[in-house]
CSV table of C-alpha atoms in Angstrom, one decimal:
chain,number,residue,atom,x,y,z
A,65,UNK,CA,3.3,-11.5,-22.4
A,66,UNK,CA,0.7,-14.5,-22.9
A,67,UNK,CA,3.5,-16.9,-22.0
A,68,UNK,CA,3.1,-15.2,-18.7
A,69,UNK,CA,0.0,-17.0,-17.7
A,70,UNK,CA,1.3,-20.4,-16.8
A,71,UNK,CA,3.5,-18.8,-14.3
A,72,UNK,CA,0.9,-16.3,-12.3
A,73,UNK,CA,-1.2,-17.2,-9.8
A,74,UNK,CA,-3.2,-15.6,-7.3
A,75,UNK,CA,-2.9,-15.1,-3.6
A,76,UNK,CA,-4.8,-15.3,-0.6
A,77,UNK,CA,-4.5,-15.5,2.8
A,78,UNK,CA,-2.6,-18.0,5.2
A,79,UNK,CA,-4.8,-18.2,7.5
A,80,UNK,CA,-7.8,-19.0,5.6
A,81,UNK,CA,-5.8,-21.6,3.3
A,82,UNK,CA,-7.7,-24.9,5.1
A,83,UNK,CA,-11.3,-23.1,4.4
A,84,UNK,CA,-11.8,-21.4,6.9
A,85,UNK,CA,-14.3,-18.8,7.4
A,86,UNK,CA,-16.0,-16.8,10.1
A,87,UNK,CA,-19.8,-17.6,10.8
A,88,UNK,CA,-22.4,-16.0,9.3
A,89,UNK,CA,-23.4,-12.7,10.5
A,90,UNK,CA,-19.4,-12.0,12.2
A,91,UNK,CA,-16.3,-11.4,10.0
A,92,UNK,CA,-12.5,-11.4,10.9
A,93,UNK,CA,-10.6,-9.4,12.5
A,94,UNK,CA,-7.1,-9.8,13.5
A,95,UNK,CA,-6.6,-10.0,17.3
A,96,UNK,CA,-5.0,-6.9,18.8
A,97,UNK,CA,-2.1,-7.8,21.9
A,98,UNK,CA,-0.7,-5.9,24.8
A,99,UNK,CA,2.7,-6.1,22.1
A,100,UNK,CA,0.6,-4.5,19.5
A,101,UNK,CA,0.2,-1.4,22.0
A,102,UNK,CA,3.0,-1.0,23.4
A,103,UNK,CA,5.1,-0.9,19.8
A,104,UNK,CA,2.6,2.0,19.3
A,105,UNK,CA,4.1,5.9,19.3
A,106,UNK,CA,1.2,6.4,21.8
A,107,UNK,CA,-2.2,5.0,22.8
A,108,UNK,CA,-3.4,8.1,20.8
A,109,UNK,CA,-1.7,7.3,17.6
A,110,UNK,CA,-2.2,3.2,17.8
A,111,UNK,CA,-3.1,2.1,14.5
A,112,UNK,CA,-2.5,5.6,12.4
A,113,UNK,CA,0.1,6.5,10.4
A,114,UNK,CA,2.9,9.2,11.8
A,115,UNK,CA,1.7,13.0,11.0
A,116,UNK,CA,3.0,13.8,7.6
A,117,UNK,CA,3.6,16.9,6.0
A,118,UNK,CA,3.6,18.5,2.2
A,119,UNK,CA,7.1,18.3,0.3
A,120,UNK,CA,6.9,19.0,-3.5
A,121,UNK,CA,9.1,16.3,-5.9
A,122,UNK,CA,12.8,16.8,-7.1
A,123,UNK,CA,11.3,15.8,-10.4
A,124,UNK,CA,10.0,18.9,-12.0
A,125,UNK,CA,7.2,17.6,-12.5
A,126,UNK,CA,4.3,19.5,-9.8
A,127,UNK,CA,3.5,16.6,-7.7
A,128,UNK,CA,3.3,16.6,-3.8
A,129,UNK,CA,3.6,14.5,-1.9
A,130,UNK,CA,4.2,13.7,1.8
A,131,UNK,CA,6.9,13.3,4.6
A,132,UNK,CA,7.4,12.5,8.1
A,133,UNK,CA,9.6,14.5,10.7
A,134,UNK,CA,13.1,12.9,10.4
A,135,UNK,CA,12.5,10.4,8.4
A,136,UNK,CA,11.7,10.1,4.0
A,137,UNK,CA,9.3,8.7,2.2
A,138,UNK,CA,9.9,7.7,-1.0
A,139,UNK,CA,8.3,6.2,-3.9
A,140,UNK,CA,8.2,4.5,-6.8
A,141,UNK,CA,4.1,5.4,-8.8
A,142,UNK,CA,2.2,5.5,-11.5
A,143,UNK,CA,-0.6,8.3,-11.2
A,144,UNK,CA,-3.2,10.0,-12.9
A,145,UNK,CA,-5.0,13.0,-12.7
A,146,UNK,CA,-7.0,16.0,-14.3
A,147,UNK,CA,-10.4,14.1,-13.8
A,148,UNK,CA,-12.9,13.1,-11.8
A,149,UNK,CA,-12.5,9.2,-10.8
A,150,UNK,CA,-14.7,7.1,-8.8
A,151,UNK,CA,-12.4,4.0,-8.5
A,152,UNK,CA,-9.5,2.0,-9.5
A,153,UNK,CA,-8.5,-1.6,-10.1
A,154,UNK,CA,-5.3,-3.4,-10.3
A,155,UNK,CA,-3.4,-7.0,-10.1
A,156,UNK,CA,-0.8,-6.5,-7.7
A,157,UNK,CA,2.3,-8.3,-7.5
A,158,UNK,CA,3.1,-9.9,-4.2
A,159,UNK,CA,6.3,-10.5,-2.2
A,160,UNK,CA,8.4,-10.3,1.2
A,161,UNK,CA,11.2,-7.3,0.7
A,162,UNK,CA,13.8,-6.5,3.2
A,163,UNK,CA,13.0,-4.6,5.7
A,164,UNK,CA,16.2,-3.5,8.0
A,165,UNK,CA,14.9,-1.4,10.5
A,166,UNK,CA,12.5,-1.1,13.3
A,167,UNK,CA,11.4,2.9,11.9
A,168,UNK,CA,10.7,1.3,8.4
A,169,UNK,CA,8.3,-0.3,6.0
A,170,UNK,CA,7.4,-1.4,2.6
A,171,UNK,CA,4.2,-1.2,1.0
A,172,UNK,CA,2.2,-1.7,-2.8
A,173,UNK,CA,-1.0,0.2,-2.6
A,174,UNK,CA,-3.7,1.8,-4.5
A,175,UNK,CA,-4.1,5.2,-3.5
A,176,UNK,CA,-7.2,7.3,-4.6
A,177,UNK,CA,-6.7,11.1,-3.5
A,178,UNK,CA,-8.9,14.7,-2.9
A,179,UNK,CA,-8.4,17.9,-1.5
A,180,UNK,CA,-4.6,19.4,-1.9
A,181,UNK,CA,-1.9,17.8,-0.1
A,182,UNK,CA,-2.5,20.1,3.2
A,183,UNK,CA,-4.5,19.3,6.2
A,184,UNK,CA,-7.9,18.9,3.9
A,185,UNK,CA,-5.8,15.8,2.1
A,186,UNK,CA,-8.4,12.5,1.6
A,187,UNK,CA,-7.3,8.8,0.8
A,188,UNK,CA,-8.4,6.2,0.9
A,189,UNK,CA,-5.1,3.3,0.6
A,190,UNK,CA,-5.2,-0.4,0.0
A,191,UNK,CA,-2.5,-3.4,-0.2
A,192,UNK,CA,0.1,-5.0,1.3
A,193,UNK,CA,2.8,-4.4,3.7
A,194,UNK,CA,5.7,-5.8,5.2
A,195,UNK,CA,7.8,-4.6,8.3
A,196,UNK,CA,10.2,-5.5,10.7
A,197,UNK,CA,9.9,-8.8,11.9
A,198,UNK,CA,9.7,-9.2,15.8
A,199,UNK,CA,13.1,-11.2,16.3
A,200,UNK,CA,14.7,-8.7,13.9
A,201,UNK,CA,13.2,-6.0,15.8
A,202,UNK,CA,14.1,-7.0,19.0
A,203,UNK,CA,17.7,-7.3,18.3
A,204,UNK,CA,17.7,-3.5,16.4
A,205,UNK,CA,16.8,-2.8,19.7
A,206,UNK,CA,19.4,-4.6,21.7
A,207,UNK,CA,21.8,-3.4,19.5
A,208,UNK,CA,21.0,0.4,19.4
A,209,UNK,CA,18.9,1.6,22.3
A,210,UNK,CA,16.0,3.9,21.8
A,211,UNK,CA,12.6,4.4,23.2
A,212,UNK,CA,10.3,1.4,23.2
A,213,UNK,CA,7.6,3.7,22.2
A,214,UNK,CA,8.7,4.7,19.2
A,215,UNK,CA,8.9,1.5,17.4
A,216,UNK,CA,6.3,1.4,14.3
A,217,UNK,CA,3.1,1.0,15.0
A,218,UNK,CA,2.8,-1.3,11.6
A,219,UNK,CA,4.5,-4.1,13.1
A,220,UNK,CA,2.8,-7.6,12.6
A,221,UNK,CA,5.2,-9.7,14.2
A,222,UNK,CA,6.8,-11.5,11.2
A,223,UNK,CA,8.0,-10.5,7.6
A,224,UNK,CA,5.0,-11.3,6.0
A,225,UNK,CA,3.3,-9.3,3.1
A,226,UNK,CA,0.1,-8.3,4.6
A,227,UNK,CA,-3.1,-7.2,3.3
A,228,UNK,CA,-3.7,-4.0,4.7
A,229,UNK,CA,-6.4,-0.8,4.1
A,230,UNK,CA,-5.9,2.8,5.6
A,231,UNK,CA,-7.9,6.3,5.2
A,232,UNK,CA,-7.8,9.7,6.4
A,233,UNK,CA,-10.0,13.0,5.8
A,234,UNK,CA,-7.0,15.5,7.2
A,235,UNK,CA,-3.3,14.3,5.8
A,236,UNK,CA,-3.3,12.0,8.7
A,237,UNK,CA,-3.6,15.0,11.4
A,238,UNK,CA,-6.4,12.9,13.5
A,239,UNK,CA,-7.9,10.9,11.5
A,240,UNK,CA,-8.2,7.3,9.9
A,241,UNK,CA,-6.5,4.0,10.8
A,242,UNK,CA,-4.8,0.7,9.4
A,243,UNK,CA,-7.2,-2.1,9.0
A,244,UNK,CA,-10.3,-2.3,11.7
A,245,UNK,CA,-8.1,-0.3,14.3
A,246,UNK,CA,-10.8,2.6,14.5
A,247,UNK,CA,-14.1,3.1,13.4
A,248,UNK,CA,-14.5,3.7,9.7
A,249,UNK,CA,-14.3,0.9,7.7
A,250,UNK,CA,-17.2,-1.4,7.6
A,251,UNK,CA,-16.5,-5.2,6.9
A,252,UNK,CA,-18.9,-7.1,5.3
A,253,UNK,CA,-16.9,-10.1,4.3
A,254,UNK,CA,-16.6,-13.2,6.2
A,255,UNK,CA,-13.6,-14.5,4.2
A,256,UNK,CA,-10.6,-12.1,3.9
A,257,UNK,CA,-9.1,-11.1,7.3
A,258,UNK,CA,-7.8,-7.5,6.8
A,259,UNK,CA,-4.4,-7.6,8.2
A,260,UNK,CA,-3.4,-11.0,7.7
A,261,UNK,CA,-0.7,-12.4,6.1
A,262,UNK,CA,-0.9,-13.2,2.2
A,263,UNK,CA,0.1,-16.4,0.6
A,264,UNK,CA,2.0,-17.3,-1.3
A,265,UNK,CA,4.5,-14.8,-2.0
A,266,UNK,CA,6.6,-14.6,-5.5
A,267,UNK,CA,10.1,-15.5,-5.4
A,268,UNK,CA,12.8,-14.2,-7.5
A,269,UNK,CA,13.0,-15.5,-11.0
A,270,UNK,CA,10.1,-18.4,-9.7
A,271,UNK,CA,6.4,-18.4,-9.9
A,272,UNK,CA,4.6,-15.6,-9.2
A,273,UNK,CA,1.9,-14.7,-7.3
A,274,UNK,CA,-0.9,-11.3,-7.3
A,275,UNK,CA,-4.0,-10.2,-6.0
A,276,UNK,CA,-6.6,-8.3,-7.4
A,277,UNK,CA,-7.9,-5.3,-5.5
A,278,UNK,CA,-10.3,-2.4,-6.5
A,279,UNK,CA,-12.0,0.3,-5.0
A,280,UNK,CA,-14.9,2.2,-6.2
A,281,UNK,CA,-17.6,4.3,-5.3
A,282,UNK,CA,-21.5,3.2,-5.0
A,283,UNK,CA,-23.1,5.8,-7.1
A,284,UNK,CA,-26.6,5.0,-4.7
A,285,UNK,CA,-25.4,5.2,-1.5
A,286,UNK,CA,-21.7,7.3,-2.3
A,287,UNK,CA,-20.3,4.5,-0.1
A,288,UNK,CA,-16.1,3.3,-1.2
A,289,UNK,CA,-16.4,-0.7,-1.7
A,290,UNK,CA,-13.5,-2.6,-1.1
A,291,UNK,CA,-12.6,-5.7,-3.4
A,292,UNK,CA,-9.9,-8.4,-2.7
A,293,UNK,CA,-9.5,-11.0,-5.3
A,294,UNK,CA,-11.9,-12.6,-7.9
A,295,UNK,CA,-15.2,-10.7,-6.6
A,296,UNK,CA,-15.4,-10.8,-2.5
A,297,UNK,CA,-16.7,-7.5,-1.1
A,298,UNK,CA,-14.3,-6.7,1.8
A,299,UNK,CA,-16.4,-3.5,2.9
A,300,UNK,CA,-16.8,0.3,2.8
A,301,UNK,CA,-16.3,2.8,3.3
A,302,UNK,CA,-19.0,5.1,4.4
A,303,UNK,CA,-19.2,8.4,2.6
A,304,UNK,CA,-19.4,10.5,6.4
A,305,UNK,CA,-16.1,9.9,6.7
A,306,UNK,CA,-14.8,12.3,4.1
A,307,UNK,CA,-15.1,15.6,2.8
A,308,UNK,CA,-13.7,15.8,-0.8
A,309,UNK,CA,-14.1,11.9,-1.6
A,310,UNK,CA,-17.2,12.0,-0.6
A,311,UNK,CA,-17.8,13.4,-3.8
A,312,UNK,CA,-15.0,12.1,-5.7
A,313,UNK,CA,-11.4,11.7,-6.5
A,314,UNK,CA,-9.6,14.3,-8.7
A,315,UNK,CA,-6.1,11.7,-8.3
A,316,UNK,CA,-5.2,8.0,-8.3
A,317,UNK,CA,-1.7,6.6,-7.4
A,318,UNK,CA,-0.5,2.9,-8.2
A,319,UNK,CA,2.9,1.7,-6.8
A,320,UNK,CA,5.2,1.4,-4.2
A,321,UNK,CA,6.7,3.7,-1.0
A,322,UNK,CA,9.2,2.8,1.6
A,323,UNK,CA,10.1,4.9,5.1
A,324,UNK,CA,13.7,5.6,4.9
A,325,UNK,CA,15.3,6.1,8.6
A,326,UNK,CA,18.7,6.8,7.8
A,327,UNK,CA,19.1,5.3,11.5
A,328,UNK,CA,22.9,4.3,11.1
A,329,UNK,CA,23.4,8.0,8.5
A,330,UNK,CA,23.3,6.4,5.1
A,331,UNK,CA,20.4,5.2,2.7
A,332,UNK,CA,18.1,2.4,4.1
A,333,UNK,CA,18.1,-0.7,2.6
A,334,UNK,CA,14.7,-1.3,2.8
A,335,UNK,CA,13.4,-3.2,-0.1
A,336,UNK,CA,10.9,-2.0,-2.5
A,337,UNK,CA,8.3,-4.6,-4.4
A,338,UNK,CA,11.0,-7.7,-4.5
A,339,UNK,CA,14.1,-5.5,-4.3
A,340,UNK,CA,15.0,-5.3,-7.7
A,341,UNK,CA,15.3,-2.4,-10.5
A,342,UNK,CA,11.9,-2.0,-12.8
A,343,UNK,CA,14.6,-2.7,-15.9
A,344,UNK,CA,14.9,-6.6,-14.7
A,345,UNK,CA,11.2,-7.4,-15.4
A,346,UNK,CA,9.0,-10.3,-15.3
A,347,UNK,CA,9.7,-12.7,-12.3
A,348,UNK,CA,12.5,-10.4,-11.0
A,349,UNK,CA,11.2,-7.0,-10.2
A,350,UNK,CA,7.8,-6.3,-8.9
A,351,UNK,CA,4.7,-5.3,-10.7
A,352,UNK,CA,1.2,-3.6,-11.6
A,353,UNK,CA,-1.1,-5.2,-14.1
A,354,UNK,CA,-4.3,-3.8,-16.0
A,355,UNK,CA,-4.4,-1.0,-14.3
A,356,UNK,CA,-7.8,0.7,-14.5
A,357,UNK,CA,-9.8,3.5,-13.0
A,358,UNK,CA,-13.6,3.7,-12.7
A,359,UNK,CA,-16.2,6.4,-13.9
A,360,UNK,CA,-19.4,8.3,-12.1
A,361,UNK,CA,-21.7,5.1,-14.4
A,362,UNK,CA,-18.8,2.1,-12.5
A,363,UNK,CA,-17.3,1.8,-16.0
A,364,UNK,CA,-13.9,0.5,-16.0
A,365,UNK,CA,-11.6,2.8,-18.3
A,366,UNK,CA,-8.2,2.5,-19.4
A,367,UNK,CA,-5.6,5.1,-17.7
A,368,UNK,CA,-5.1,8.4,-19.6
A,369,UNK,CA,-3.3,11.6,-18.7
A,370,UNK,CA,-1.0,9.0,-16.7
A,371,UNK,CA,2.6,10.1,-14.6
A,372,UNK,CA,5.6,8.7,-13.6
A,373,UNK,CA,7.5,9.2,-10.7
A,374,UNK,CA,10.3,7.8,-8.5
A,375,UNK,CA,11.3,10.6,-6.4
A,376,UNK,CA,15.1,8.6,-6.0
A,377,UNK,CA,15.3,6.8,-8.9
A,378,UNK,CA,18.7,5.5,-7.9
A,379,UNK,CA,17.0,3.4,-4.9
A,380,UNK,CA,14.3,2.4,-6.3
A,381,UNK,CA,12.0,3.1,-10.0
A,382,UNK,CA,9.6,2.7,-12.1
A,383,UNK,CA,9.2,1.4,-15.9
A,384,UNK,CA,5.8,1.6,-17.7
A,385,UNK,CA,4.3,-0.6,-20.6
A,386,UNK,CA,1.2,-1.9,-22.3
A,387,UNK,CA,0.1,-5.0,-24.2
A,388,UNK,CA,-3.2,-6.6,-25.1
A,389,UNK,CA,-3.0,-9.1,-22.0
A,390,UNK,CA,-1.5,-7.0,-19.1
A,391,UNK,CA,-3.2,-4.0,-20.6
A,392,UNK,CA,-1.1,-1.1,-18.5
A,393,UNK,CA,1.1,-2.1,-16.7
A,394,UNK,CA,4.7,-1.3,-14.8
A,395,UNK,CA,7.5,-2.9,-13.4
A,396,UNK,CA,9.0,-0.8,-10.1
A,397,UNK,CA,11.1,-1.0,-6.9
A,398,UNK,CA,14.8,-1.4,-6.1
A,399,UNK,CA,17.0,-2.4,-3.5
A,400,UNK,CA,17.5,1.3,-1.1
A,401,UNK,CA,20.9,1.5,-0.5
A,402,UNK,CA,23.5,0.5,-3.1
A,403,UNK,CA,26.5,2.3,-4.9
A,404,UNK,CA,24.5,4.8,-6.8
A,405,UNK,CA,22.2,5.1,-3.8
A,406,UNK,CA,24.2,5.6,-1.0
């Protein structure tokens, strides 16, 4: 895989490509429109994910996970568990996949997890997410009427990838947000604009492009820092805001999960990662790199005790490997709705 170098590259953001940064003492933060609102389910719910609830895997293998009414979430991860972890790092790959309805979205996050998958659930969720964009969306709605108000609330307004943090101390009952949508996260950064659009984006069988995020826990303060890139401290978040993570994580989850709609009766085709099967590999379908977690002295340690799981492998999966340059690693995604996924 060291041939791989010459052809990775990292990503950014668009809107600080010319330079640009905040002044000292303020930081970024994307500007929230009348739009923004009124895409919302309700003023209450602006900025938080729908309610979910527990559904166990078809997989045999234990793992919970969670749904929302009417609609499936699926995934396409890499976890670990059966310790106690204060962190996790990983190169994520980044692209623009499909996303075909106005319900839907695609995301590649680092998950770390507490507390059982009930009400008492902790995360705390970073990376990048596409949705609907606002032309698309606009004619979904022309074309099959259905209350304004329950468009998704994770709609930028174009099909970027965007960069894009989330938490919750109750499985998303009341609270937590995206982004700066709430209080809870604190920024500290000047630089990285949480929410904005990530460039450049890899393109199929071209160049491709990652960032590098990781979270861990301050073992002073028993704050969660945020890192985007080569070093830059995005922010925390403050200990308060949890109940098991505030002592640590007993789960970490690397990978990719869609909202599947079935709006017109059949499989979505809402794109995972860049839309392809794990088995295509490098510069066709999507991918973690040195994947890592972090222990209670902010050592980072390889993965053991790890898991695979694609809850519909037919729509999208997942395939695992390891070398000396990309240490663990895996390849995952798919296209949603095809023959064998209909």
């Amino acid at each position: 895989m060291g041939t791989y170098a010459d052809t990775v590259a990292k990503s950014f953001q668009l809107w600080a490509e010319s330079g640009e940064s905040c002044p000292e003492g303020t930081v970024p933060i994307r500007r929230t429109t009348e739009n923004d609102v009124l895409r919302a389910i309700s003023i209450d719910r602006y900025g938080r994910k729908p309610v979910r609830h527990v559904r166990r895997d078809s997989s045999g293998s234990g793992h919970e996970y969670l749904s929302i009414d009417n609609f499936i979430l699926q995934h396409a991860v890499l976890f670990v568990n059966g310790d106690q972890y204060y962190g996790a790092k990983a190169g994520i790959n980044v692209w623009a996949p499909q996303v075909t309805d106005q319900y839907e979205f695609s995301l590649s996050q680092i998950w770390i997890i507490s507390g059982s998958f009930g009400h008492d659930l902790n995360t705390i969720e970073a990376g990048w997410q596409a949705s609907l964009s606002l032309c698309d969306a606009m004619h979904f709605l022309n074309e099959q009427p259905i209350e304004l108000s329950l468009v998704s609330p994770d709609l930028y307004g174009d099909k970027n990838p965007r960069f894009f943090t989330y938490w919750t101390t109750d499985a998303y009952q009341a609270t937590g947000c995206y982004n700066l949508l709430c209080s809870g996260f604190v920024q500290t950064n000047n630089r990285v604009a949480i929410g904005a659009a990530i460039s450049p984006k890899s393109y199929y069988n071209g160049r491709q492009f990652d960032i590098g995020l990781m979270v861990w826990k301050d073992p002073k303060h028993g704050h969660w820092w945020l890192e985007f890139g080569s070093g830059l401290l995005v922010g925390y978040w403050p200990a308060f805001l949890f109940s098991h993570l505030r002592t640590h994580a007993s789960m970490v989850q690397f990978g990719g999960e869609i909202v599947n709609s079935r709006s017109s009766g059949y499989h979505t085709a809402t794109q995972m990662g860049s839309g392809h099967f794990a088995e295509e590999g490098f510069r066709k379908a999507s991918y973690f790199r040195n994947l890592q977690v972090v222990d209670w002295d902010n050592n980072l340690l390889p993965l053991t005790n790890l898991h695979l799981l694609a809850d519909h492998p037919n729509c999208y999966d997942i395939k695992q490997g390891r070398n000396n340059v990309w240490g663990t690693y895996f390849y995952y995604g798919g296209p949603g709705r095809n023959v064998k996924c209909p």
